[in-house]
Coordinates of C-alpha atoms in Angstrom, one line a residue:
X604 CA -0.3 19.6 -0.2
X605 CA -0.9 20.3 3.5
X606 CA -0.4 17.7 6.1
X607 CA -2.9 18.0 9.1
X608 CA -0.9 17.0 12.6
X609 CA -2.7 14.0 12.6
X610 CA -1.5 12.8 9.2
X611 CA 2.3 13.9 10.1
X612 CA 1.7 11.5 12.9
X613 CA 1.0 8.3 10.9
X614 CA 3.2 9.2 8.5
X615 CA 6.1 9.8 10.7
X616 CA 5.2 6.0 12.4
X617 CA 4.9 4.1 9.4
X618 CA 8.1 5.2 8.5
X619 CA 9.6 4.6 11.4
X620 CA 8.7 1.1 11.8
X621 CA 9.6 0.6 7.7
X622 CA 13.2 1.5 8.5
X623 CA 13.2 -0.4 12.1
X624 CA 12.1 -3.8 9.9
X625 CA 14.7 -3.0 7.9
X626 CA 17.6 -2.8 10.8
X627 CA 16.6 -6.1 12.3
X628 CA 16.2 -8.0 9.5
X629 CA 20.4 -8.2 9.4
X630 CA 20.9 -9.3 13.1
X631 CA 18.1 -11.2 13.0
X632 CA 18.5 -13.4 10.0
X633 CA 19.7 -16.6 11.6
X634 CA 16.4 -16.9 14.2
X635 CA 13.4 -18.6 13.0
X636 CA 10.1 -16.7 12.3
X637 CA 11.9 -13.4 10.8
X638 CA 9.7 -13.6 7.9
X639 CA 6.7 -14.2 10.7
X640 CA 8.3 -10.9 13.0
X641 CA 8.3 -8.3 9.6
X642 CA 5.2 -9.9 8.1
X643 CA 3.0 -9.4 11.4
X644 CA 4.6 -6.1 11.9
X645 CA 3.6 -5.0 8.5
X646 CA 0.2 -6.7 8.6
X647 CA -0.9 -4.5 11.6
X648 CA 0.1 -1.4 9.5
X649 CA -1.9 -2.4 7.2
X650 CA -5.0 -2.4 9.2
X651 CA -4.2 0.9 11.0
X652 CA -4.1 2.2 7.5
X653 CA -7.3 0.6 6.9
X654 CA -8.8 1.7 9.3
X655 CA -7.7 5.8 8.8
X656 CA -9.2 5.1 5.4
X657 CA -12.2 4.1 6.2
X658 CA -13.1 7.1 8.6
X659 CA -11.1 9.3 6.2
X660 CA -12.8 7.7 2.5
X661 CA -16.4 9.2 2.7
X662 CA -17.4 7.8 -1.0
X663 CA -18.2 4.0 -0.9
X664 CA -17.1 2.3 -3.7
X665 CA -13.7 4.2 -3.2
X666 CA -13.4 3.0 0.2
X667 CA -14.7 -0.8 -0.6
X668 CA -11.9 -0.8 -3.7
X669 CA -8.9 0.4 -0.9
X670 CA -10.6 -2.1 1.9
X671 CA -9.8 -4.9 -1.3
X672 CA -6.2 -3.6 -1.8
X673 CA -5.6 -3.8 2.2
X674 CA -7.1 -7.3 2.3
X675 CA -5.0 -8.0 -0.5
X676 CA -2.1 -7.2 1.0
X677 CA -3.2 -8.8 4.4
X678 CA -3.6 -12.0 1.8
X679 CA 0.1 -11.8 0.5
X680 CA 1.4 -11.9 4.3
X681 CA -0.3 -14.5 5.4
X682 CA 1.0 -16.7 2.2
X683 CA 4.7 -15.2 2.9
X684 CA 4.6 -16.7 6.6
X685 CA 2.9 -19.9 5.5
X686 CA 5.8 -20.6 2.7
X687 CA 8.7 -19.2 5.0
X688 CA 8.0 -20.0 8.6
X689 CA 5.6 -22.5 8.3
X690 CA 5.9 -24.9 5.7
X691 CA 9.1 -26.5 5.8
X692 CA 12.0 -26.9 3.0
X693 CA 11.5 -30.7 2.4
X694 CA 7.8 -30.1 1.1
X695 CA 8.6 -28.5 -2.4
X696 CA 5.5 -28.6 -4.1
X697 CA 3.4 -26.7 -1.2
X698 CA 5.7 -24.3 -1.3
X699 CA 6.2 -23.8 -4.8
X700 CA 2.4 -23.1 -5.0
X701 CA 2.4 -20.9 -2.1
X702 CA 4.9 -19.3 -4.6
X703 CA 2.6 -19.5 -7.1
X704 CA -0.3 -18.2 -5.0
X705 CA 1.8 -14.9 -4.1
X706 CA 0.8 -13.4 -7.5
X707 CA -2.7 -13.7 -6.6
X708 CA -2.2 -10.0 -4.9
X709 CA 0.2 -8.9 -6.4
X710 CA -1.4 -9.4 -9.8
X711 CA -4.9 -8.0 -8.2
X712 CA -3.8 -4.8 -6.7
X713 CA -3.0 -3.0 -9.9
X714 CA -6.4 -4.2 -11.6
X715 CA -8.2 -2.5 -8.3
X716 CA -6.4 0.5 -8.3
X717 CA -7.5 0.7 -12.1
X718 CA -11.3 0.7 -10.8
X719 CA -10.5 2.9 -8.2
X720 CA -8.8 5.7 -10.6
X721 CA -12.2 5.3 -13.2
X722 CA -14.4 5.3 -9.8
X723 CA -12.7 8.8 -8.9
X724 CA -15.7 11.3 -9.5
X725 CA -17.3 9.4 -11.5
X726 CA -21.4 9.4 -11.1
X727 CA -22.8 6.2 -9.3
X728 CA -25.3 5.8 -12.3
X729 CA -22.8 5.6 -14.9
X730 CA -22.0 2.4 -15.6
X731 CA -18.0 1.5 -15.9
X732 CA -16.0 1.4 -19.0
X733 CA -15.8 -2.3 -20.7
X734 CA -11.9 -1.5 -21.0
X735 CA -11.7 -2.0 -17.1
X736 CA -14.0 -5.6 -16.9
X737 CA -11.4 -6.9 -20.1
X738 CA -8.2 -6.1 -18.1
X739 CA -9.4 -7.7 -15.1
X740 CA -10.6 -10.5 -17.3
X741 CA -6.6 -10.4 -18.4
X742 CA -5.4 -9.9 -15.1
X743 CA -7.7 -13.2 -14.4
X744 CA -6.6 -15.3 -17.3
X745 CA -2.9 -14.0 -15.9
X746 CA -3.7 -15.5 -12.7
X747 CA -4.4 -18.9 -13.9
X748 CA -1.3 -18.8 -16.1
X749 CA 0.2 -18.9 -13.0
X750 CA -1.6 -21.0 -11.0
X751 CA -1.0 -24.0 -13.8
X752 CA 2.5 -23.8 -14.1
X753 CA 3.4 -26.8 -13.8
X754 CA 1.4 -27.9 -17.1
X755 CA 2.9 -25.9 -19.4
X756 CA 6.0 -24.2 -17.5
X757 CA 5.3 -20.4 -19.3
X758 CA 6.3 -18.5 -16.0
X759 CA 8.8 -20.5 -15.0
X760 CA 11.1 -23.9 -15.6
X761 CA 13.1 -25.9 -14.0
X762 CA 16.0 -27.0 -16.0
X763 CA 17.6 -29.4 -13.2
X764 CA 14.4 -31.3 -12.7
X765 CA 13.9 -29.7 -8.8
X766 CA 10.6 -27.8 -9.3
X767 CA 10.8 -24.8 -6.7
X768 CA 11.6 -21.4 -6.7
X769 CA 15.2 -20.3 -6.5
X770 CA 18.1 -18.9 -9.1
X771 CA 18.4 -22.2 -11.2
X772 CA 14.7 -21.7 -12.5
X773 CA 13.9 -19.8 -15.5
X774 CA 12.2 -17.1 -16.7
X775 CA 9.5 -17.9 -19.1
X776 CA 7.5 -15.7 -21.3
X777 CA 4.5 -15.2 -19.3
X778 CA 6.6 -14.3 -16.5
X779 CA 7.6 -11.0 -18.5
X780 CA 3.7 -10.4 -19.7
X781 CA 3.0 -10.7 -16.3
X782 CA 5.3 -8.2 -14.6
X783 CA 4.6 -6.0 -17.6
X784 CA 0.6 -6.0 -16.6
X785 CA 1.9 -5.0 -13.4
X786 CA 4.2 -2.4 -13.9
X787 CA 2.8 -1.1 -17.1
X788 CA -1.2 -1.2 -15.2
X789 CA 0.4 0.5 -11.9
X790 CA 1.9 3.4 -14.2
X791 CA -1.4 3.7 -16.1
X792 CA -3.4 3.9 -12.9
X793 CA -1.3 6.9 -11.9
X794 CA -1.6 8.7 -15.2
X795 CA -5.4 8.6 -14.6
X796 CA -5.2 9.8 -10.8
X797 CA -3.5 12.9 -12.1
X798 CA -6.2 13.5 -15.0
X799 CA -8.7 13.6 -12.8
X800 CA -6.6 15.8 -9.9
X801 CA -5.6 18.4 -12.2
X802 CA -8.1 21.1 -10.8
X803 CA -8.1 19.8 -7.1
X804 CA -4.3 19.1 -6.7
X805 CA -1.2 20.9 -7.2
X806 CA 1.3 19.9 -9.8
X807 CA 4.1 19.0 -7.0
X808 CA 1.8 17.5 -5.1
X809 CA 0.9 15.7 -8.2
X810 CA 4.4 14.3 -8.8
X811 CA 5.1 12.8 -4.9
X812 CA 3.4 9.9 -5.5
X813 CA 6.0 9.0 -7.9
X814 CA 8.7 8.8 -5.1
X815 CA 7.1 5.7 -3.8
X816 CA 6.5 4.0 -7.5
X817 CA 9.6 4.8 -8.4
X818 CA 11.2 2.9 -5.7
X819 CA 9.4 -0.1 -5.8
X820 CA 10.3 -0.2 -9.3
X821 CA 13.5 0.2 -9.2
X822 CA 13.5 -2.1 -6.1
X823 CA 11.5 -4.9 -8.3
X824 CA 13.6 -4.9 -10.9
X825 CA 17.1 -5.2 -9.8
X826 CA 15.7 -8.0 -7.0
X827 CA 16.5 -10.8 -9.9
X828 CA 20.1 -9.8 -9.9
X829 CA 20.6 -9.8 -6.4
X830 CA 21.0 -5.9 -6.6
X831 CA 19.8 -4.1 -3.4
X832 CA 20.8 -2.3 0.0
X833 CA 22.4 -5.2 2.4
X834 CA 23.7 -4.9 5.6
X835 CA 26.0 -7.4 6.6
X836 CA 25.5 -9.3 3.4
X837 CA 21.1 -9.5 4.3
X838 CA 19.3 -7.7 2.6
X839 CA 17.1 -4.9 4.9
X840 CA 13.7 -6.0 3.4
X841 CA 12.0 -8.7 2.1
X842 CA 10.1 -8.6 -1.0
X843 CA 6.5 -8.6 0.4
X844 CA 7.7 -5.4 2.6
X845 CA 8.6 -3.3 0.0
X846 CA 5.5 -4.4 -1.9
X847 CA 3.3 -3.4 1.0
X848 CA 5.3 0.0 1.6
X849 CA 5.0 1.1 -1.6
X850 CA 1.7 0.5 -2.5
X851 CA 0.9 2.5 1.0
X852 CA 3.0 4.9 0.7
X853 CA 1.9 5.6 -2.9
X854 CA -2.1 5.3 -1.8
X855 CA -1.5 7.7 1.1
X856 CA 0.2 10.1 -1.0
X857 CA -2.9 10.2 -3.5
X858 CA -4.8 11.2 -0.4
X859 CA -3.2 13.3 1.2
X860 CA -2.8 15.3 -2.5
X861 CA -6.4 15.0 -2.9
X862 CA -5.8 12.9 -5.7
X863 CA -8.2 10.0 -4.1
X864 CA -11.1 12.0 -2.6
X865 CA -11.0 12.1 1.7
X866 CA -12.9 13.7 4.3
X867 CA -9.9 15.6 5.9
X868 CA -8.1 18.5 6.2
X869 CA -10.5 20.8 8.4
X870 CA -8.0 21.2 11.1
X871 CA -6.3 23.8 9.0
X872 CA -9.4 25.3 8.2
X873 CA -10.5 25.6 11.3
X874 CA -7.3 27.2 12.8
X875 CA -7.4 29.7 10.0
X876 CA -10.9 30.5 11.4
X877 CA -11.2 34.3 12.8
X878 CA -13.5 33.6 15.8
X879 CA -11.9 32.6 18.5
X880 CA -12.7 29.3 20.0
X881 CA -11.0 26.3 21.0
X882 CA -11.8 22.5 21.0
X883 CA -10.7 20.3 24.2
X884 CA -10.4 16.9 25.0
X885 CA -11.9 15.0 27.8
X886 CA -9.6 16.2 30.2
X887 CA -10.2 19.7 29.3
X888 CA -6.6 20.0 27.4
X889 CA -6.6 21.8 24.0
X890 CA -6.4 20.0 20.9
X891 CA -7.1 22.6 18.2
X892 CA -7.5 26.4 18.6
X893 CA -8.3 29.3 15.8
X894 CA -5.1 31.9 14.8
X895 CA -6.9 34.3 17.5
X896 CA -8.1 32.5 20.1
X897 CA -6.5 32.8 23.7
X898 CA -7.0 30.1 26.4
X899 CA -8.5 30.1 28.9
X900 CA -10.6 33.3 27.8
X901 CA -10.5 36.3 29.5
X902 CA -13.2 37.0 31.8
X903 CA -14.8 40.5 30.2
X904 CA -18.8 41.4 30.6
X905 CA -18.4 42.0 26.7
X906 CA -17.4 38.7 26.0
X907 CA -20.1 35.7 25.5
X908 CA -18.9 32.2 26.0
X909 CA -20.4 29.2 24.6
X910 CA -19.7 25.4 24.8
X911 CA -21.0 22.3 23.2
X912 CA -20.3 19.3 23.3
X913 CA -18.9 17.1 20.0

């Protein structure tokens, strides 16, 4: 896996500002709106990222599925900010179904990265595996499960008889069939990126995506027992964060592996190029060059030079 300059450059940002979140969050815990601050922050990086994908994304339905996963994610912030900024304590049962409404995208995202993985080369005339409609008819059904909670209390109860959200309610069993659709459907999704990447992607460049999963895993599952890096007794970032930096960072990573097809990467090619020639910016400065070209070029009768604009 090569990074362009260009890539290096978002990369370098996003994970700047992921470990800036996570510095404020401590000295910043006792001011109002530090959900709102981390939620905005992350929300614009989401639509830069967006945005990068859809210039980078050439195929369609691949870019349509990761526009979904971004909106998704866009989706979950605005809830987080509604429940913990907005709405306020005494009003439980808006906030418990704001609660609720959170596994809208997080129960989503795995189901479109499973249509994104089976979309990966696949011919536009060939129609979809029914597998894929029944698990999002699951990941559906799921959905509702939650949604109606309060009639039949399989995601969660409330043994003290105060119906919201915090470490006196109990786990039900849908609540483990529902993080095991998500866990189990992400890990699925990334077996069938690396079928399908075998001849265009190296085998380390196979595995980085894991780095990523692996943390949000890990991250995910001790988050019920209070398990996680604090500074100062606060944890460094909230749940819808981490969500939103893994999912990212694991998405990117496909990309930039050429796991998930992109139109990128000619930079390289074009400075391993033998001509020499250079491409300027507005201003006239240099922004790429080939391994042998020298600018400004020598002034020599033998020497033809052309321009054109791009």
């Amino acid at each position: 896996m090569i990074l362009t300059r260009a890539s290096k450059r978002y990369i370098s940002l996003f994970l700047a500002i992921f470990f800036l979140c996570g510095i404020i969050h401590p000295f910043a815990v006792h001011l109002d709106f530090v959900y709102c601050f981390s939620s905005l922050v992350f929300g614009v990086l989401t639509i830069i990222w967006a945005i990068t994908v859809q210039r980078r994304v050439v195929d369609d339905r691949l870019r349509l599925i990761l526009m979904l996963c971004a909106a998704c994610l866009l989706f979950h912030f605005f809830l987080q900010i509604l429940r913990y900024d907005l709405i306020s304590n005494d009003r439980i049962t808006v906030r418990r179904y704001l609660w609720y409404a959170m596994y809208i995208p997080m129960i989503s995202q795995p189901t479109l990265c499973l249509f994104l993985a089976v979309n990966i080369y696949r011919p536009k005339d060939k129609p979809l595996p029914i597998a894929c409609y029944l698990t999002a008819l699951f990941g559906i059904l799921l959905i509702l499960g939650v949604l109606t909670n309060d009639l039949h209390f399989w995601v969660k109860s409330f043994p003290y008889g105060i119906m919201i959200d915090d470490k006196d309610a109990k786990n039900g069993w849908m609540f483990y069939v529902v993080n095991g659709y998500i866990y189990g459907l992400f890990a699925f999704d990334y077996c069938l990126f690396v079928s399908k990447s075998r001849k265009c992607a190296g085998r380390l460049a196979r595995l980085i995506p894991l780095i990523p999963f692996a943390i949000g895993v890990i991250y995910f599952v001790l988050y019920p027992f209070e398990i996680g890096i604090r500074l100062f007794g606060t944890r460094l970032w909230h749940m819808g964060d981490m969500f939103a930096f893994c999912l990212i960072a694991t998405l990117e990573f496909c990309i930039q592996a050429g796991m998930i097809p992109a139109n990128m990467g000619y930079e390289n090619i074009y400075e391993k190029a033998y001509v020499p020639s250079v491409i300027l910016d507005h201003k006239g400065a240099v922004v790429y060059k080939t391994a042998n070209a020298s600018y400004p070029f020598p002034q020599d009768q033998d020497l033809k030079i052309q321009s054109h604009p791009i």
